[in-house]
Coordinates of C-alpha atoms in Angstrom, one line a residue:
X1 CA 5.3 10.9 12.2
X2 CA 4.3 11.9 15.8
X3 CA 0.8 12.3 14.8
X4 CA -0.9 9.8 12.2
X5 CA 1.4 7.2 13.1
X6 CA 1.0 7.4 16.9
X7 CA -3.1 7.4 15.8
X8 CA -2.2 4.0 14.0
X9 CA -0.2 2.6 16.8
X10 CA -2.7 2.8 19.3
X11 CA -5.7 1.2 17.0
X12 CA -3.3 -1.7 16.1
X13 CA -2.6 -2.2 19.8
X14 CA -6.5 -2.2 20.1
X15 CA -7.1 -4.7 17.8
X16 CA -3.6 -7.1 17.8
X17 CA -3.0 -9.0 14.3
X18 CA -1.1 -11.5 13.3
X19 CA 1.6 -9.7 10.9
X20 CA 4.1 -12.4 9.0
X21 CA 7.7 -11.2 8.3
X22 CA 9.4 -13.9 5.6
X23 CA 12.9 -12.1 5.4
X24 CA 13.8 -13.5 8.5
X25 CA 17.8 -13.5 7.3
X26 CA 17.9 -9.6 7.6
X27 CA 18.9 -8.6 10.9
X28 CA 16.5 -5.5 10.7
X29 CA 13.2 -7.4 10.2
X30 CA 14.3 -9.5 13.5
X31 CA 14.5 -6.9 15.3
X32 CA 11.5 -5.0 13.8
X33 CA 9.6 -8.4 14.7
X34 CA 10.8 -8.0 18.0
X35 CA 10.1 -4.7 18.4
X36 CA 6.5 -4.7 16.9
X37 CA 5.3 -7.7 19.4
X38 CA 7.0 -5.8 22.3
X39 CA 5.3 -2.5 22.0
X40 CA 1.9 -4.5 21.8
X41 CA 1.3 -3.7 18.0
X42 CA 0.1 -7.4 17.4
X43 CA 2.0 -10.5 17.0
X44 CA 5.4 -10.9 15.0
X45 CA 5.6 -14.5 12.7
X46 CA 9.1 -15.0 11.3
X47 CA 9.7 -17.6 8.6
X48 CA 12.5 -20.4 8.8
X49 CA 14.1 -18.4 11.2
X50 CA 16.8 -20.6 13.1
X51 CA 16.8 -19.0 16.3
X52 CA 13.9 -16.7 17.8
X53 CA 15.3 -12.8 18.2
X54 CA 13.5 -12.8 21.8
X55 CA 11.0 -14.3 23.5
X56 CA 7.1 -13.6 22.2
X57 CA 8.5 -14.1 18.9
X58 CA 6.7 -17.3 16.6
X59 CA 9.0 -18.8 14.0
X60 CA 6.9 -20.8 11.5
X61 CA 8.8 -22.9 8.7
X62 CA 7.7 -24.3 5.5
X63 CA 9.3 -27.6 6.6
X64 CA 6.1 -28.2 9.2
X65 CA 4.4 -31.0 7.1
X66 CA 0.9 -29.8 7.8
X67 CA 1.4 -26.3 7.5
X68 CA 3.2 -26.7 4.1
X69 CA 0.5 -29.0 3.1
X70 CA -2.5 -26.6 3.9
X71 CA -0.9 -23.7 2.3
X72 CA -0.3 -25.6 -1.1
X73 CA -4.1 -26.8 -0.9
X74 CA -5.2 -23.2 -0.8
X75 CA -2.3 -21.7 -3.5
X76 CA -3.3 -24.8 -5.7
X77 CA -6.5 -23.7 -5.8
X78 CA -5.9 -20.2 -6.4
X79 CA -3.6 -20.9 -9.3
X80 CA -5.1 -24.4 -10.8
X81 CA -6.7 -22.5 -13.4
X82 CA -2.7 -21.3 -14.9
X83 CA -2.0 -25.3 -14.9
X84 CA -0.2 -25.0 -11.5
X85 CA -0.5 -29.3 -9.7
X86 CA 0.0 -29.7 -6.1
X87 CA 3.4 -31.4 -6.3
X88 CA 4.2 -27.8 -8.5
X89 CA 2.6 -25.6 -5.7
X90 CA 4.4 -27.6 -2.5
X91 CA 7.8 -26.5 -4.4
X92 CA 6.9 -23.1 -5.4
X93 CA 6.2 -22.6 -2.2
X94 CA 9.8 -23.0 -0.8
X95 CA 10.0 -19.8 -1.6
X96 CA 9.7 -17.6 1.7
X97 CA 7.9 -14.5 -0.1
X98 CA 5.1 -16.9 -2.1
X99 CA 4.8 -18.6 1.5
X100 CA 4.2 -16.0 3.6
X101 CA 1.7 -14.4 1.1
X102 CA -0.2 -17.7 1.1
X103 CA -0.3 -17.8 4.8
X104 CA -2.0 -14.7 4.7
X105 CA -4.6 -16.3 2.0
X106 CA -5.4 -19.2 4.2
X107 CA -6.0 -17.1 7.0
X108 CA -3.1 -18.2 8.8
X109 CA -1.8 -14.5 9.6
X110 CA -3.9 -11.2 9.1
X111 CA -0.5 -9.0 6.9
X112 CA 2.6 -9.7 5.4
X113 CA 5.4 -7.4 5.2
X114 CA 9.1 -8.0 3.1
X115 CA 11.1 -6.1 0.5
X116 CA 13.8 -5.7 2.8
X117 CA 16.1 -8.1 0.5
X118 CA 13.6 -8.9 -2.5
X119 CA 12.5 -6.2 -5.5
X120 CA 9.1 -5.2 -5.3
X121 CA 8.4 -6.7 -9.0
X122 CA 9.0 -9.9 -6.4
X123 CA 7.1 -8.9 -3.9
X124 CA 4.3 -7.6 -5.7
X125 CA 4.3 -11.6 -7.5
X126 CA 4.2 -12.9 -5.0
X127 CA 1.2 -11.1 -3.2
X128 CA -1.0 -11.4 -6.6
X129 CA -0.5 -15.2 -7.3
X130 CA -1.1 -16.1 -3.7
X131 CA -3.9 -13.1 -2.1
X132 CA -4.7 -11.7 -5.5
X133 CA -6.8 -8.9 -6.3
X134 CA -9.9 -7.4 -3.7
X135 CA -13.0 -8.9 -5.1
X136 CA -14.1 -5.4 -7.0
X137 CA -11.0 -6.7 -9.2
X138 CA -9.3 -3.8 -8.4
X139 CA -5.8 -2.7 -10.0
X140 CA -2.8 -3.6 -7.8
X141 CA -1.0 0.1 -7.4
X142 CA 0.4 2.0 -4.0
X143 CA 0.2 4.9 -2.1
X144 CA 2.1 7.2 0.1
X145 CA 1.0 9.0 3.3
X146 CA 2.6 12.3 3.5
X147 CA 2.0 14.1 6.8
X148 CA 3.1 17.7 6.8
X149 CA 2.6 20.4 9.8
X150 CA -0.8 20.5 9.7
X151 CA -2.7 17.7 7.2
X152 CA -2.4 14.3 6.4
X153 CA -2.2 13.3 2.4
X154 CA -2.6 10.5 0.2
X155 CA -0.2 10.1 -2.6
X156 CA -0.9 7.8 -5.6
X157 CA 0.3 6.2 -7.2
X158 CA 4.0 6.5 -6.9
X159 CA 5.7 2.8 -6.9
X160 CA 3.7 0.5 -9.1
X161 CA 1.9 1.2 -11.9
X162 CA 4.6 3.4 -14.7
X163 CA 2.0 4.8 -17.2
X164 CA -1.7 4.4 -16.2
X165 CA -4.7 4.7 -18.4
X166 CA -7.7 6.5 -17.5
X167 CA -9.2 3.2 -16.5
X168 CA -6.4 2.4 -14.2
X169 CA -6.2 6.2 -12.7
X170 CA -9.7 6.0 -12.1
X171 CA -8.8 2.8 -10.0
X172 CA -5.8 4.0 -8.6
X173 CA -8.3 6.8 -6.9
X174 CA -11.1 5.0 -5.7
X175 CA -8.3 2.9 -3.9
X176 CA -6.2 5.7 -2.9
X177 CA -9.8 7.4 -1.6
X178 CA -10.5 4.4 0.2
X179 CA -6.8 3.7 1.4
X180 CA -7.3 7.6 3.3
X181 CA -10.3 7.1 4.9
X182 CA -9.5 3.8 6.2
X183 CA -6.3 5.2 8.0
X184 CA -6.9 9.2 8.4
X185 CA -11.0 8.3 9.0
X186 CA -10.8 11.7 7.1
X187 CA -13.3 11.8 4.2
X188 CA -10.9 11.7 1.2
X189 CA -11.7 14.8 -1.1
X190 CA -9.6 13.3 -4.5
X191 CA -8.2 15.5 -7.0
X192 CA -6.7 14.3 -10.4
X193 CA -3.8 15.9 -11.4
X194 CA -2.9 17.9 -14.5
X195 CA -0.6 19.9 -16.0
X196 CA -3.7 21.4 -16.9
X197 CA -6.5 23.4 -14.9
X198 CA -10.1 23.0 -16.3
X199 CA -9.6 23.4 -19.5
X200 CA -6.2 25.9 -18.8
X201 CA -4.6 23.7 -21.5
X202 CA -5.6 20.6 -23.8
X203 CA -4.4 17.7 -25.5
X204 CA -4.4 13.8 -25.1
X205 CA -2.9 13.8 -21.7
X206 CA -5.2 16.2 -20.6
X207 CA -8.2 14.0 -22.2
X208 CA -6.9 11.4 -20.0
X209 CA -7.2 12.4 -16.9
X210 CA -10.8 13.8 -17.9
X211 CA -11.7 10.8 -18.9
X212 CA -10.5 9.0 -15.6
X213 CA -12.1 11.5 -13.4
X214 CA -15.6 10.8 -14.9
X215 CA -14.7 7.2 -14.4
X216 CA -14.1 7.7 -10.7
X217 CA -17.4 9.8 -10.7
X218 CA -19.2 6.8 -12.7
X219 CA -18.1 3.7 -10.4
X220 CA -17.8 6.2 -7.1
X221 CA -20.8 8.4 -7.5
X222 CA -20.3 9.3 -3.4
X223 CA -16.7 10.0 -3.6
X224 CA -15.8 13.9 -3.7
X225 CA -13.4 14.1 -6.8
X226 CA -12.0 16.7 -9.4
X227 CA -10.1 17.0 -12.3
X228 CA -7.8 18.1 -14.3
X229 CA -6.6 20.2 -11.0
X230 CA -3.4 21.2 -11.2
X231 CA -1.1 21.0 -7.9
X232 CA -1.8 24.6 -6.5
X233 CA -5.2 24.7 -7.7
X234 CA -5.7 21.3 -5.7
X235 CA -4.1 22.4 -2.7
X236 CA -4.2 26.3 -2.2
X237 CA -7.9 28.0 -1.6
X238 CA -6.4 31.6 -2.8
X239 CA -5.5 29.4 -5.7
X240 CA -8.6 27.4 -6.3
X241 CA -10.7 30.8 -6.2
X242 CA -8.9 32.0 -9.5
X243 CA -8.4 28.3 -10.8
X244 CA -11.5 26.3 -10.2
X245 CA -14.3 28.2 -8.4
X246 CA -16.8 26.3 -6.7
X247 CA -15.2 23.2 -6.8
X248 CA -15.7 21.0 -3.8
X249 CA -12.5 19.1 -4.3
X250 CA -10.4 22.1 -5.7
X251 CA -8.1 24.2 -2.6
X252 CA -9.1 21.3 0.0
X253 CA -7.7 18.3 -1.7
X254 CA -6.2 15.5 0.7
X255 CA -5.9 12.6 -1.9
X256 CA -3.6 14.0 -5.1
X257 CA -3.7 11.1 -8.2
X258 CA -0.8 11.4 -10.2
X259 CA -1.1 11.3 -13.5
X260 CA 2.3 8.7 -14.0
X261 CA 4.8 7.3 -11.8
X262 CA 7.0 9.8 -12.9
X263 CA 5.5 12.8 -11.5
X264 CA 3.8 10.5 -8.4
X265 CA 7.8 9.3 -7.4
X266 CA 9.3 12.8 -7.7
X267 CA 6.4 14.7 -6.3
X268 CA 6.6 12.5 -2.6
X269 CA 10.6 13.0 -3.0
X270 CA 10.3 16.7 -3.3
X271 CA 7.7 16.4 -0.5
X272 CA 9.3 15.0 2.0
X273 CA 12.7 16.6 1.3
X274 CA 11.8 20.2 1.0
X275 CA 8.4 20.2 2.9
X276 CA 9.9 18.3 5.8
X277 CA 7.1 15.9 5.5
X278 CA 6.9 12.3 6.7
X279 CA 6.9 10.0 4.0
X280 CA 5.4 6.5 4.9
X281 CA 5.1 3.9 1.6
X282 CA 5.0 2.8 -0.5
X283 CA 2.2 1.0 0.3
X284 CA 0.4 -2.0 -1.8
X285 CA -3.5 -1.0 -2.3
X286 CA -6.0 -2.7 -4.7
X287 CA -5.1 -6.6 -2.8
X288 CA -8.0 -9.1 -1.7
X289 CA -5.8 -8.7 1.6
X290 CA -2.8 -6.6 3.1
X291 CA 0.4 -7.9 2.0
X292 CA 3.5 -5.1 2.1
X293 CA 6.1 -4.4 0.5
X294 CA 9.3 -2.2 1.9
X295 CA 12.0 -0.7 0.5
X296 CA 15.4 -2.4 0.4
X297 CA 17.4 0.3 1.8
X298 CA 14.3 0.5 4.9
X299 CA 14.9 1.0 8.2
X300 CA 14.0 -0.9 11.7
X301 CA 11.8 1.5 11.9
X302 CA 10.1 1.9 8.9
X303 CA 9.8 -2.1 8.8
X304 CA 7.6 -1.6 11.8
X305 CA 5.7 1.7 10.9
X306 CA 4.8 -0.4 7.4
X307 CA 3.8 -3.3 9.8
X308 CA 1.3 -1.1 11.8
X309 CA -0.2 0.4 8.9
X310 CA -1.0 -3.1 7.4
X311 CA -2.5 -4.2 11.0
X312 CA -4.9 -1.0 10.3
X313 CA -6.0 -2.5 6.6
X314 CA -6.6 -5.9 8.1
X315 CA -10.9 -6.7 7.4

């Protein structure tokens, strides 16, 4: 991703953060660690890590007495209200996943990034209990960024969320809007996707994603969105002529909402694998504060391209 990602290096070498990495076991996040803090993209924590990969490298443990003690002030607070005591939170957070999530809480470190050993389902816990939603309560879902030749798009949701409802898809897209313009500076045009093109068909799952797009246009009245599009109609002008005419979404789409993880998790597959695009993600969205999740067959690299995107999100 020679072009979007390069973009993303450089701002993160800007503006250096503080990026936590809790797998410290897998010989790929050390040496993503070590990579990310050598090429200047911020600075590289590992957790309980027995010996430091290189030099410039921090290795924080849950056994430092007043670092344990500070982070299970701030999860007790955050999850006193499910019956969760002190002594209960200093144990939970033994886990390295819960842990790292909470030091981003506190303020400790800016990002987390891990999922190169755990699930997402344990990821994603982890992040929610300890950082928890962004204050507009938003829904916790992901996105992809799929370069191609030419354009940068947003893809969403395609890891988290199976079978959305309107509600949800409307805020899957005001995230996935905001996701895009926060790393492409583009201004995201979003199109909800159909099987179904204005009216072209009908039926409940049609209704849906009506219903979600005047949702989006409710709670985002500033946000350039259209629905039901289907894929051409969203992406092809000569389509969008015949399809949706005068549409300021329809042919110049760079945000595609899909309507289930289904169609979102094949549609990035077929991307990436037949278009030749770049596939980066998936990508948490919808959290108070950027914690990542990777996927467990990930590369050194991709640990560290998922690392500089989550420097970008930071404030």
């Amino acid at each position: 991703m020679s072009g979007i990602l390069e973009t993303l290096r450089r701002k993160a070498a800007d503006t250096p953060r503080r990026v936590v990495f809790p797998e410290s076991s897998d010989p790929r996040v050390q040496e993503a660690a070590t990579r990310f803090a050598a090429e200047g993209y911020g600075h590289a924590i590992l957790l309980d890590g027995k010996n430091p990969p290189s030099t410039g490298i921090e290795l924080w443990s849950v056994d430092d007495p007043p670092l344990l003690e500070e982070c299970a002030q701030a999860y007790h607070a955050a999850r006193a209200h499910k019956g969760v005591t002190l002594d209960e939170a200093r144990e939970q957070l033994q886990d390295p996943l819960l842990f790292g999530a909470t030091l981003v809480r506190c303020g400790k470190v800016d990002a987390s990034v891990a999922g190169s050993v755990a699930t997402t389902a344990e990821v994603l816990r982890a992040a929610i209990r300890a950082v928890g939603p962004a204050p507009s309560g938003s829904l916790v879902s992901s996105f992809f960024l799929m370069e191609l030749e030419s354009r940068v798009l947003t893809y969403s949701d395609c890891g988290v969320v199976p079978d959305p409802s309107a509600e949800e898809l409307a805020q899957i897209a005001i995230s996935a809007a905001e996701s895009h313009r926060r790393l492409t500076s583009e201004e995201p045009r979003v199109a909800m996707l159909s099987f179904s093109t204005k009216g072209s068909a009908t039926g409940p799952r049609v209704e849906k994603i009506r219903e979600a797009t005047s949702r989006v246009r409710t709670l985002a009245p500033d946000l350039l969105v259209d629905g039901e599009l289907q894929f051409d109609a969203a992406f092809l002008p000569q389509v969008a002529e015949r399809k949706a005419p005068g549409s300021a979404v329809a042919g110049r789409a760079n945000v595609f909402v899909f309507p289930d993880l289904d169609s979102g998790n094949i549609a990035y597959k077929i991307t990436e694998r037949l278009a030749g695009a770049k596939a980066l993600g998936p990508l948490l969205q919808g959290l108070a504060k950027p914690c990542m999740d990777l996927s467990r067959g990930c590369r050194v690299e991709d640990i560290v391209d998922v690392a500089v995107v989550a420097a970008n999100l930071v404030g």
